[in-house]
Amino acid sequence: MTDLTQLGIKPLRDGVAAGEFTAREVAEAFNAAVADASALNAFIVTTPDHALDAASKVDADRAAGKALGPMAGVPIGMKDLFCTQGVQTTAASHILEGFVPRYESTVSQKLWDAGAGMLGKLNLDQFAMGSSNETSHFGNVSSPWRRTGTNAPMSPGGSSGGSSAAVAARIAPAATGTDTGGSIRQPAAFTGICGIKPTYGRCSRWGVVAFASSLDQAGPMARSVEDCAIMLGAMAGFDPKDATSLKMDVPDWAAGLDGNLAGKTIGIPREYRMEGTDAAILDSWERGKQWLRDAGATIVDISLPHTKYALPAYYIIAPAEASSNLARYDGVRYGLRDLPDGAGLQDMYAETREAGFGDEVKRRILIGTYVLSAGFYDAYYTQAQKVRALVARDFEQAFAQCDLILAPTTPTASFPLGENSEDPLAMYLNDVFAVPASLAGLPAMSVPAMQNEGGLPLGLQLVGRPFDEQGVLNAGLAIEQRAGFSAQPDKWWC
């Protein structure tokens, strides 16, 4: 039999539907792969029974002649920001350790309704705050990739590092991610997989632990553009429980995939040619332009003049919203409670938050509280929101000249764990190419392009107009078809 763990969403779903193998066989194969890959530390909690139960239901439905869902027979990893009924949800933080929700997030419920099963809850940077997956209370996630000539553990990116590592290592065919300022796209680029952040509001935020509510957006991470299109179709849709949810029909993005870009114009932002960007990244960008020309597109230069202000604006807005969102974790209703003998209520608040939050989370709460405080609100937060509006206007004006934008996903390839962890600014710069699309709420995708001299994957980013996920996916398919990226990491963890 074919090694089932080498198959992605579409071949697994279609194989189950055709009777080539059972959903239970698929679940058993991936459960075994997860168990063998504990060295990656990609999962906080494993749920083999959930995967098997979902598979048994799919097999029973097929035997009864019932219609199968678009994710039928596909077990996935669930980022541990999504609340899962009866299964611990921690956001990779000590302050939520032991919290077991009594409800299901909208996105995860949609995936279960579509026939998917859950292999487990995936590790991440604590509260999605990080770019390397080194801030988790449950330990670092290690990328399945190694730089040629060294065994140094590499970063899988962040915050969705557990998701990217699991998909790249072939221990999950796909996984959910969340993207606040690049947390789907950057780890996808670091590990040689595909990941798409849809238009803000496409996927419900209900039941997703909040970081920055005006930026957070769920999306799929998978091995191919088509698999991302299938999974996004299952995840997306209007949710009355989320006030920011888009009341729009969900297109059949997978059926609409077309790598022919004749008549399309692709913009190349001159401001993304930044000092310090790796030469290999710039080379991949040049190749991407040629691939899109080969697909029929016209390449034009565009300007996004406020790009240089996007990152500092993001690191005011996101911490400000985090400061507000994380105020609920105080030891009263759920999660950790640290109550020393003789302590009062204020002491309990302080001790619980001191013990429960990691250093990066505390840093961002302090920044956010500062920029929202009296005397500084107008100087920082109000100004950052004005910059955000200018960044969005830049994109609007650019899309008068082009249909899509092509840029690097990251300024460098993956780096060794620990290399940047003591320098927050260096870590924040990982998101310099990803943040602008997040501030504007635009759909954006990373697709693997090539490997550098060290054998590490490099990704290209496509940004589209609001609601044009189809255009982004089509351009991603054009790159995927021409890049022919098929490299896999050596299974050093087995």
Short mmCIF file of C-alpha atoms in Angstrom, two decimals:
data_model
loop_
_atom_site.label_atom_id
_atom_site.label_comp_id
_atom_site.label_asym_id
_atom_site.label_seq_id
_atom_site.Cartn_x
_atom_site.Cartn_y
_atom_site.Cartn_z
CA MET A 1 0.00 0.00 0.00
CA THR A 2 1.07 3.60 -0.63
CA ASP A 3 2.58 5.35 2.38
CA LEU A 4 -0.56 7.23 3.37
CA THR A 5 1.39 9.88 5.27
CA GLN A 6 2.86 11.06 1.95
CA LEU A 7 -0.61 12.04 0.72
CA GLY A 8 -2.26 15.43 1.15
CA ILE A 9 -5.89 16.40 1.60
CA LYS A 10 -7.18 15.75 -1.92
CA PRO A 11 -5.60 12.32 -2.54
CA LEU A 12 -6.61 11.17 0.95
CA ARG A 13 -10.19 12.37 0.60
CA ASP A 14 -10.55 10.97 -2.92
CA GLY A 15 -8.88 7.69 -1.98
CA VAL A 16 -11.27 7.17 0.92
CA ALA A 17 -14.25 8.03 -1.27
CA ALA A 18 -13.09 5.58 -3.96
CA GLY A 19 -12.50 2.77 -1.47
CA GLU A 20 -8.75 2.58 -2.15
CA PHE A 21 -8.19 2.64 1.61
CA THR A 22 -10.33 3.33 4.64
CA ALA A 23 -10.44 6.49 6.70
CA ARG A 24 -9.46 4.41 9.71
CA GLU A 25 -6.30 3.23 7.94
CA VAL A 26 -5.45 6.86 7.25
CA ALA A 27 -6.02 7.88 10.87
CA GLU A 28 -3.95 4.96 12.16
CA ALA A 29 -1.05 5.84 9.84
CA PHE A 30 -0.96 9.48 10.94
CA ASN A 31 -1.46 8.64 14.62
CA ALA A 32 1.61 6.40 14.39
CA ALA A 33 3.58 9.15 12.60
CA VAL A 34 2.68 11.65 15.32
CA ALA A 35 3.78 9.22 18.02
CA ASP A 36 7.12 8.67 16.28
CA ALA A 37 7.83 12.40 15.94
CA SER A 38 7.79 13.51 19.58
CA ALA A 39 11.30 14.96 19.10
CA LEU A 40 9.75 17.79 17.04
CA ASN A 41 7.56 18.83 20.00
CA ALA A 42 4.94 19.89 17.46
CA PHE A 43 1.97 18.73 19.57
CA ILE A 44 1.02 19.85 23.07
CA VAL A 45 -1.73 17.22 23.31
CA THR A 46 -2.39 14.27 21.01
CA THR A 47 -5.93 13.02 20.39
CA PRO A 48 -5.66 9.70 18.52
CA ASP A 49 -9.15 8.67 19.59
CA HIS A 50 -10.68 11.79 18.05
CA ALA A 51 -9.02 10.97 14.73
CA LEU A 52 -10.16 7.34 14.88
CA ASP A 53 -13.75 8.20 15.86
CA ALA A 54 -14.07 10.68 13.01
CA ALA A 55 -12.60 8.12 10.61
CA SER A 56 -15.03 5.43 11.74
CA LYS A 57 -17.94 7.77 11.10
CA VAL A 58 -16.66 8.52 7.58
CA ASP A 59 -16.25 4.81 6.83
CA ALA A 60 -19.75 4.10 8.13
CA ASP A 61 -21.23 6.94 6.05
CA ARG A 62 -19.48 5.67 2.93
CA ALA A 63 -20.72 2.12 3.54
CA ALA A 64 -24.26 3.47 3.92
CA GLY A 65 -24.00 5.40 0.66
CA LYS A 66 -24.16 8.81 2.33
CA ALA A 67 -22.54 11.88 0.80
CA LEU A 68 -19.10 12.60 2.21
CA GLY A 69 -17.82 16.04 3.18
CA PRO A 70 -14.94 17.87 1.51
CA MET A 71 -12.52 16.85 4.29
CA ALA A 72 -13.86 13.32 4.80
CA GLY A 73 -11.22 10.92 6.03
CA VAL A 74 -8.54 13.61 6.52
CA PRO A 75 -7.07 13.86 10.04
CA ILE A 76 -5.55 17.29 10.75
CA GLY A 77 -3.62 19.13 13.41
CA MET A 78 -5.41 21.90 15.31
CA LYS A 79 -3.41 24.91 16.48
CA ASP A 80 -3.85 25.18 20.23
CA LEU A 81 -5.55 28.57 19.95
CA PHE A 82 -8.81 26.98 18.77
CA CYS A 83 -11.12 25.92 21.58
CA THR A 84 -11.96 22.22 21.28
CA GLN A 85 -14.75 20.80 23.40
CA GLY A 86 -13.44 18.37 26.00
CA VAL A 87 -9.80 18.79 24.92
CA GLN A 88 -7.33 21.05 26.72
CA THR A 89 -6.77 24.43 25.06
CA THR A 90 -3.83 26.45 26.37
CA ALA A 91 -2.60 28.97 23.75
CA ALA A 92 0.77 27.44 24.77
CA SER A 93 0.62 29.40 28.03
CA HIS A 94 0.95 28.25 31.63
CA ILE A 95 -1.91 30.57 32.58
CA LEU A 96 -4.37 28.39 30.59
CA GLU A 97 -2.78 25.03 31.34
CA GLY A 98 -5.54 22.61 32.30
CA PHE A 99 -8.33 24.69 30.72
CA VAL A 100 -10.79 22.34 28.98
CA PRO A 101 -13.46 24.21 26.98
CA ARG A 102 -17.10 23.14 27.13
CA TYR A 103 -17.66 24.41 23.59
CA GLU A 104 -16.15 24.11 20.10
CA SER A 105 -14.74 26.97 18.05
CA THR A 106 -16.69 27.71 14.88
CA VAL A 107 -13.74 26.89 12.60
CA SER A 108 -12.99 23.55 14.22
CA GLN A 109 -16.67 22.59 14.23
CA LYS A 110 -16.88 23.37 10.50
CA LEU A 111 -13.91 21.09 9.87
CA TRP A 112 -15.42 18.24 11.91
CA ASP A 113 -18.71 18.71 10.05
CA ALA A 114 -16.74 18.45 6.78
CA GLY A 115 -15.45 15.02 7.84
CA ALA A 116 -12.03 15.86 9.28
CA GLY A 117 -10.63 14.32 12.44
CA MET A 118 -8.15 15.75 14.95
CA LEU A 119 -4.67 14.31 15.53
CA GLY A 120 -4.03 16.71 18.39
CA LYS A 121 -3.46 20.29 19.52
CA LEU A 122 -0.41 21.90 17.97
CA ASN A 123 2.26 23.88 19.77
CA LEU A 124 2.75 27.59 19.06
CA ASP A 125 4.33 30.74 20.37
CA GLN A 126 2.53 31.67 23.58
CA PHE A 127 -0.73 33.49 22.79
CA ALA A 128 0.55 33.60 19.17
CA MET A 129 3.22 36.12 20.21
CA GLY A 130 6.44 35.20 18.47
CA SER A 131 8.12 34.46 15.16
CA SER A 132 10.21 31.39 15.99
CA ASN A 133 8.11 29.14 18.26
CA GLU A 134 10.43 29.72 21.19
CA THR A 135 7.96 31.39 23.57
CA SER A 136 5.75 28.36 24.28
CA HIS A 137 5.40 27.27 27.90
CA PHE A 138 5.58 23.70 26.58
CA GLY A 139 9.00 24.06 24.96
CA ASN A 140 10.38 24.97 21.56
CA VAL A 141 9.11 23.37 18.38
CA SER A 142 11.94 22.15 16.18
CA SER A 143 11.68 22.44 12.41
CA PRO A 144 11.98 19.11 10.58
CA TRP A 145 14.53 20.84 8.33
CA ARG A 146 18.25 21.08 9.06
CA ARG A 147 20.76 23.37 7.40
CA THR A 148 23.23 21.42 5.28
CA GLY A 149 26.31 20.46 7.30
CA THR A 150 24.86 21.09 10.75
CA ASN A 151 22.52 19.40 13.20
CA ALA A 152 21.57 22.66 14.89
CA PRO A 153 17.79 22.71 15.54
CA MET A 154 16.12 25.23 13.26
CA SER A 155 13.09 27.46 13.82
CA PRO A 156 9.82 26.33 12.18
CA GLY A 157 8.64 29.95 12.25
CA GLY A 158 5.92 31.38 14.38
CA SER A 159 3.50 31.64 15.79
CA SER A 160 2.07 28.63 13.92
CA GLY A 161 5.32 26.68 14.23
CA GLY A 162 3.73 23.46 15.44
CA SER A 163 1.39 23.55 12.46
CA SER A 164 4.16 24.16 9.93
CA ALA A 165 6.45 21.54 11.45
CA ALA A 166 3.72 18.88 11.49
CA VAL A 167 2.73 19.43 7.86
CA ALA A 168 6.33 19.64 6.59
CA ALA A 169 7.30 16.50 8.51
CA ARG A 170 4.39 14.56 6.97
CA ILE A 171 2.92 13.75 10.39
CA ALA A 172 -0.25 15.68 9.45
CA PRO A 173 -1.62 16.27 5.96
CA ALA A 174 -2.78 19.76 6.95
CA ALA A 175 -3.25 21.99 9.96
CA THR A 176 -5.05 25.11 11.06
CA GLY A 177 -3.07 28.27 11.64
CA THR A 178 -3.82 31.82 12.68
CA ASP A 179 -2.25 34.91 11.17
CA THR A 180 -2.07 38.21 13.04
CA GLY A 181 1.03 39.67 11.40
CA GLY A 182 2.34 36.77 9.32
CA SER A 183 1.91 33.75 11.58
CA ILE A 184 0.63 31.49 8.80
CA ARG A 185 2.79 32.78 5.96
CA GLN A 186 6.17 33.08 7.71
CA PRO A 187 6.21 29.52 9.16
CA ALA A 188 4.91 28.17 5.84
CA ALA A 189 7.87 29.81 4.10
CA PHE A 190 10.35 28.51 6.69
CA THR A 191 9.22 24.89 6.25
CA GLY A 192 8.42 24.64 2.54
CA ILE A 193 4.64 24.34 2.69
CA CYS A 194 1.66 26.46 1.57
CA GLY A 195 -0.37 28.68 3.84
CA ILE A 196 -3.02 31.30 3.17
CA LYS A 197 -4.40 34.09 5.33
CA PRO A 198 -7.83 34.91 3.90
CA THR A 199 -9.47 38.32 3.89
CA TYR A 200 -10.15 39.48 7.45
CA GLY A 201 -13.59 38.16 8.40
CA ARG A 202 -13.64 35.15 6.04
CA CYS A 203 -13.14 32.71 8.92
CA SER A 204 -14.88 33.13 12.24
CA ARG A 205 -12.82 34.17 15.26
CA TRP A 206 -15.41 32.76 17.69
CA GLY A 207 -13.76 30.26 19.99
CA VAL A 208 -10.24 31.31 18.97
CA VAL A 209 -8.12 32.63 21.84
CA ALA A 210 -7.64 36.31 20.99
CA PHE A 211 -4.35 38.12 20.52
CA ALA A 212 -5.20 41.24 18.48
CA SER A 213 -8.86 41.11 17.50
CA SER A 214 -8.70 43.50 14.55
CA LEU A 215 -5.90 41.46 12.97
CA ASP A 216 -6.35 37.79 13.96
CA GLN A 217 -7.50 35.56 11.12
CA ALA A 218 -7.61 31.77 10.82
CA GLY A 219 -6.42 29.95 7.72
CA PRO A 220 -5.17 26.58 6.43
CA MET A 221 -1.62 25.28 6.17
CA ALA A 222 -1.14 22.35 3.81
CA ARG A 223 1.19 20.73 1.29
CA SER A 224 -0.27 22.23 -1.87
CA VAL A 225 -2.25 25.19 -3.11
CA GLU A 226 -5.17 22.92 -3.98
CA ASP A 227 -5.21 21.44 -0.48
CA CYS A 228 -5.29 24.97 0.98
CA ALA A 229 -8.23 25.82 -1.30
CA ILE A 230 -10.15 22.73 -0.17
CA MET A 231 -9.52 23.31 3.52
CA LEU A 232 -10.23 27.04 3.38
CA GLY A 233 -13.57 26.25 1.77
CA ALA A 234 -14.42 24.05 4.74
CA MET A 235 -13.24 26.62 7.32
CA ALA A 236 -14.77 29.81 5.93
CA GLY A 237 -18.28 31.18 6.21
CA PHE A 238 -20.47 33.66 8.02
CA ASP A 239 -20.85 33.25 11.77
CA PRO A 240 -23.45 35.33 13.63
CA LYS A 241 -21.45 34.79 16.84
CA ASP A 242 -18.56 36.85 15.40
CA ALA A 243 -19.39 40.52 14.83
CA THR A 244 -16.53 40.84 12.31
CA SER A 245 -17.59 37.81 10.24
CA LEU A 246 -18.28 38.52 6.56
CA LYS A 247 -21.83 37.76 5.46
CA MET A 248 -20.76 36.43 2.06
CA ASP A 249 -21.10 33.18 0.17
CA VAL A 250 -18.08 30.92 0.25
CA PRO A 251 -16.87 30.25 -3.32
CA ASP A 252 -15.68 26.82 -4.40
CA TRP A 253 -12.06 27.94 -4.56
CA ALA A 254 -10.76 24.45 -5.36
CA ALA A 255 -13.06 24.10 -8.40
CA GLY A 256 -12.02 27.56 -9.60
CA LEU A 257 -8.26 26.90 -9.54
CA ASP A 258 -6.56 27.91 -12.78
CA GLY A 259 -2.85 28.55 -13.21
CA ASN A 260 -3.34 30.44 -16.48
CA LEU A 261 -2.77 34.11 -15.63
CA ALA A 262 -3.26 35.56 -19.11
CA GLY A 263 -4.59 39.09 -18.78
CA LYS A 264 -3.49 39.44 -15.15
CA THR A 265 -1.08 42.12 -13.97
CA ILE A 266 1.29 41.45 -11.08
CA GLY A 267 2.69 44.35 -9.08
CA ILE A 268 6.22 44.34 -7.67
CA PRO A 269 6.52 46.76 -4.72
CA ARG A 270 9.84 48.58 -4.86
CA GLU A 271 9.78 49.24 -1.11
CA TYR A 272 10.10 45.50 -0.39
CA ARG A 273 13.67 45.50 -1.71
CA MET A 274 15.05 46.13 1.77
CA GLU A 275 18.57 46.25 3.10
CA GLY A 276 19.51 43.03 4.87
CA THR A 277 17.33 40.75 2.75
CA ASP A 278 19.17 37.53 1.86
CA ALA A 279 20.49 37.32 -1.69
CA ALA A 280 18.76 33.95 -2.09
CA ILE A 281 15.43 35.56 -1.18
CA LEU A 282 15.94 38.20 -3.87
CA ASP A 283 16.88 35.45 -6.34
CA SER A 284 13.67 33.57 -5.56
CA TRP A 285 11.72 36.80 -6.12
CA GLU A 286 13.28 37.19 -9.58
CA ARG A 287 12.40 33.60 -10.38
CA GLY A 288 8.85 34.21 -9.19
CA LYS A 289 8.47 37.13 -11.58
CA GLN A 290 9.62 34.95 -14.48
CA TRP A 291 7.28 32.10 -13.47
CA LEU A 292 4.32 34.48 -13.45
CA ARG A 293 5.34 35.91 -16.84
CA ASP A 294 5.48 32.34 -18.12
CA ALA A 295 1.92 31.85 -16.80
CA GLY A 296 0.78 34.77 -18.95
CA ALA A 297 0.89 37.63 -16.46
CA THR A 298 2.29 41.10 -17.03
CA ILE A 299 4.76 42.37 -14.42
CA VAL A 300 4.67 46.04 -13.38
CA ASP A 301 6.47 48.08 -10.73
CA ILE A 302 4.30 49.58 -8.01
CA SER A 303 4.87 51.65 -4.89
CA LEU A 304 3.64 51.05 -1.35
CA PRO A 305 5.23 54.14 0.19
CA HIS A 306 4.13 53.64 3.79
CA THR A 307 5.57 50.11 4.03
CA LYS A 308 8.47 51.33 6.19
CA TYR A 309 5.99 52.47 8.84
CA ALA A 310 3.89 49.29 8.83
CA LEU A 311 6.00 47.24 11.26
CA PRO A 312 6.27 49.90 13.98
CA ALA A 313 2.55 50.65 13.62
CA TYR A 314 1.77 46.94 13.96
CA TYR A 315 3.86 46.67 17.13
CA ILE A 316 1.78 49.44 18.68
CA ILE A 317 -1.67 48.25 17.56
CA ALA A 318 -1.21 44.53 18.23
CA PRO A 319 0.20 44.90 21.78
CA ALA A 320 -2.51 47.46 22.59
CA GLU A 321 -5.22 44.98 21.64
CA ALA A 322 -3.35 42.18 23.41
CA SER A 323 -3.22 44.25 26.60
CA SER A 324 -6.99 44.52 26.50
CA ASN A 325 -7.69 40.92 25.47
CA LEU A 326 -5.35 39.34 27.99
CA ALA A 327 -6.78 41.33 30.92
CA ARG A 328 -9.34 38.53 31.31
CA TYR A 329 -6.67 36.10 32.54
CA ASP A 330 -6.62 37.03 36.21
CA GLY A 331 -7.04 33.78 38.12
CA VAL A 332 -10.75 34.29 38.81
CA ARG A 333 -12.79 32.28 36.32
CA TYR A 334 -10.51 29.76 34.61
CA GLY A 335 -6.92 28.72 34.16
CA LEU A 336 -4.11 29.23 36.64
CA ARG A 337 -4.74 30.78 40.05
CA ASP A 338 -1.77 31.73 42.22
CA LEU A 339 -3.06 32.72 45.66
CA PRO A 340 -0.33 32.89 48.33
CA ASP A 341 -1.35 32.51 51.97
CA GLY A 342 -2.87 35.70 53.29
CA ALA A 343 -2.94 37.35 49.87
CA GLY A 344 -5.75 39.66 48.82
CA LEU A 345 -7.50 40.01 45.47
CA GLN A 346 -4.92 42.42 44.01
CA ASP A 347 -2.10 40.10 45.09
CA MET A 348 -3.85 37.18 43.41
CA TYR A 349 -4.12 39.12 40.14
CA ALA A 350 -0.45 40.08 40.24
CA GLU A 351 0.90 36.69 41.28
CA THR A 352 -1.26 34.79 38.79
CA ARG A 353 -0.23 36.93 35.85
CA GLU A 354 3.43 36.95 36.90
CA ALA A 355 3.51 33.14 37.11
CA GLY A 356 1.24 32.46 34.15
CA PHE A 357 2.55 34.68 31.36
CA GLY A 358 5.90 34.26 29.62
CA ASP A 359 8.41 37.03 29.06
CA GLU A 360 7.32 37.91 25.50
CA VAL A 361 3.66 38.07 26.52
CA LYS A 362 4.53 40.33 29.46
CA ARG A 363 6.61 42.54 27.16
CA ARG A 364 3.71 43.04 24.78
CA ILE A 365 1.19 43.62 27.56
CA LEU A 366 3.44 46.31 29.00
CA ILE A 367 3.93 47.97 25.61
CA GLY A 368 0.19 47.82 24.94
CA THR A 369 -0.76 49.21 28.32
CA TYR A 370 1.74 52.03 27.90
CA VAL A 371 0.51 53.14 24.47
CA LEU A 372 -3.10 53.10 25.70
CA SER A 373 -2.38 55.05 28.85
CA ALA A 374 -3.41 58.65 29.52
CA GLY A 375 -1.04 61.08 27.85
CA PHE A 376 0.29 58.52 25.36
CA TYR A 377 -2.86 57.26 23.62
CA ASP A 378 -2.90 60.05 21.03
CA ALA A 379 0.87 60.09 20.62
CA TYR A 380 1.15 56.38 19.87
CA TYR A 381 -2.07 54.41 19.38
CA THR A 382 -3.97 57.09 17.45
CA GLN A 383 -0.95 57.75 15.24
CA ALA A 384 -0.51 54.03 14.57
CA GLN A 385 -4.13 53.75 13.47
CA LYS A 386 -3.57 56.64 11.05
CA VAL A 387 -0.56 54.82 9.62
CA ARG A 388 -2.68 51.68 9.28
CA ALA A 389 -5.18 53.65 7.19
CA LEU A 390 -2.35 54.93 4.99
CA VAL A 391 -0.99 51.40 4.48
CA ALA A 392 -4.46 50.23 3.43
CA ARG A 393 -4.74 53.20 1.07
CA ASP A 394 -1.39 52.29 -0.50
CA PHE A 395 -2.73 48.86 -1.37
CA GLU A 396 -5.97 50.32 -2.71
CA GLN A 397 -4.05 52.63 -5.02
CA ALA A 398 -1.68 49.84 -6.07
CA PHE A 399 -4.60 47.60 -7.03
CA ALA A 400 -5.70 50.27 -9.49
CA GLN A 401 -2.56 49.30 -11.42
CA CYS A 402 -2.40 45.55 -10.84
CA ASP A 403 -4.48 42.50 -9.91
CA LEU A 404 -2.06 40.89 -7.45
CA ILE A 405 1.19 41.67 -5.68
CA LEU A 406 4.26 39.42 -5.56
CA ALA A 407 6.83 39.80 -2.78
CA PRO A 408 9.10 37.68 -0.61
CA THR A 409 7.39 36.13 2.40
CA THR A 410 10.37 36.63 4.72
CA PRO A 411 13.70 38.52 4.56
CA THR A 412 15.68 35.37 5.45
CA ALA A 413 15.38 31.61 5.53
CA SER A 414 14.89 29.78 8.82
CA PHE A 415 17.51 30.38 11.50
CA PRO A 416 18.79 28.23 14.38
CA LEU A 417 16.72 28.19 17.54
CA GLY A 418 18.23 30.60 20.04
CA GLU A 419 19.95 32.77 17.44
CA ASN A 420 17.55 35.72 17.71
CA SER A 421 15.69 34.93 20.91
CA GLU A 422 17.59 37.53 22.99
CA ASP A 423 16.94 40.32 20.47
CA PRO A 424 13.22 41.16 20.22
CA LEU A 425 13.78 43.70 17.43
CA ALA A 426 15.59 41.15 15.24
CA MET A 427 12.72 38.73 15.85
CA TYR A 428 10.08 41.33 15.00
CA LEU A 429 11.83 42.07 11.69
CA ASN A 430 10.94 38.55 10.52
CA ASP A 431 7.44 39.85 9.83
CA VAL A 432 8.46 42.94 7.85
CA PHE A 433 7.05 41.64 4.53
CA ALA A 434 3.97 39.99 6.04
CA VAL A 435 2.62 42.72 8.34
CA PRO A 436 1.38 45.23 5.70
CA ALA A 437 -1.21 42.79 4.26
CA SER A 438 -2.39 42.02 7.80
CA LEU A 439 -2.85 45.70 8.66
CA ALA A 440 -4.94 46.08 5.48
CA GLY A 441 -6.93 42.87 6.10
CA LEU A 442 -6.02 41.47 2.66
CA PRO A 443 -5.80 37.84 1.51
CA ALA A 444 -2.18 36.73 1.28
CA MET A 445 -0.47 33.40 0.68
CA SER A 446 3.01 31.90 0.91
CA VAL A 447 4.05 29.26 -1.63
CA PRO A 448 7.39 27.40 -1.58
CA ALA A 449 9.73 28.55 -4.33
CA MET A 450 13.18 26.99 -3.91
CA GLN A 451 15.91 26.00 -1.46
CA ASN A 452 18.92 28.12 -0.56
CA GLU A 453 22.53 26.91 -0.52
CA GLY A 454 21.96 25.49 2.94
CA GLY A 455 19.07 23.37 1.70
CA LEU A 456 16.43 25.41 3.54
CA PRO A 457 13.09 26.32 1.91
CA LEU A 458 12.25 29.83 0.72
CA GLY A 459 8.73 31.11 0.13
CA LEU A 460 7.11 33.68 -2.13
CA GLN A 461 4.12 35.76 -1.02
CA LEU A 462 1.10 36.76 -3.07
CA VAL A 463 -1.28 39.49 -1.90
CA GLY A 464 -4.70 40.10 -3.42
CA ARG A 465 -7.59 42.51 -3.31
CA PRO A 466 -10.17 42.07 -0.54
CA PHE A 467 -12.21 38.89 -1.09
CA ASP A 468 -10.02 37.76 -4.03
CA GLU A 469 -8.78 34.53 -2.48
CA GLN A 470 -9.37 32.92 -5.88
CA GLY A 471 -6.89 35.23 -7.57
CA VAL A 472 -4.30 34.61 -4.85
CA LEU A 473 -4.77 30.84 -5.06
CA ASN A 474 -4.57 30.86 -8.87
CA ALA A 475 -1.30 32.79 -8.84
CA GLY A 476 -0.03 30.48 -6.12
CA LEU A 477 -0.87 27.52 -8.33
CA ALA A 478 1.03 29.08 -11.23
CA ILE A 479 4.13 29.42 -9.05
CA GLU A 480 3.70 25.92 -7.60
CA GLN A 481 3.47 24.37 -11.07
CA ARG A 482 6.63 26.09 -12.27
CA ALA A 483 8.72 25.94 -9.10
CA GLY A 484 8.20 22.18 -8.85
CA PHE A 485 9.14 22.27 -5.17
CA SER A 486 9.07 18.66 -3.93
CA ALA A 487 11.90 18.58 -1.39
CA GLN A 488 11.27 16.97 1.98
CA PRO A 489 13.34 17.05 5.16
CA ASP A 490 15.30 13.98 6.20
CA LYS A 491 13.46 12.13 8.96
CA TRP A 492 16.11 12.67 11.64
CA TRP A 493 13.44 12.49 14.36
CA CYS A 494 12.50 8.84 13.74
#
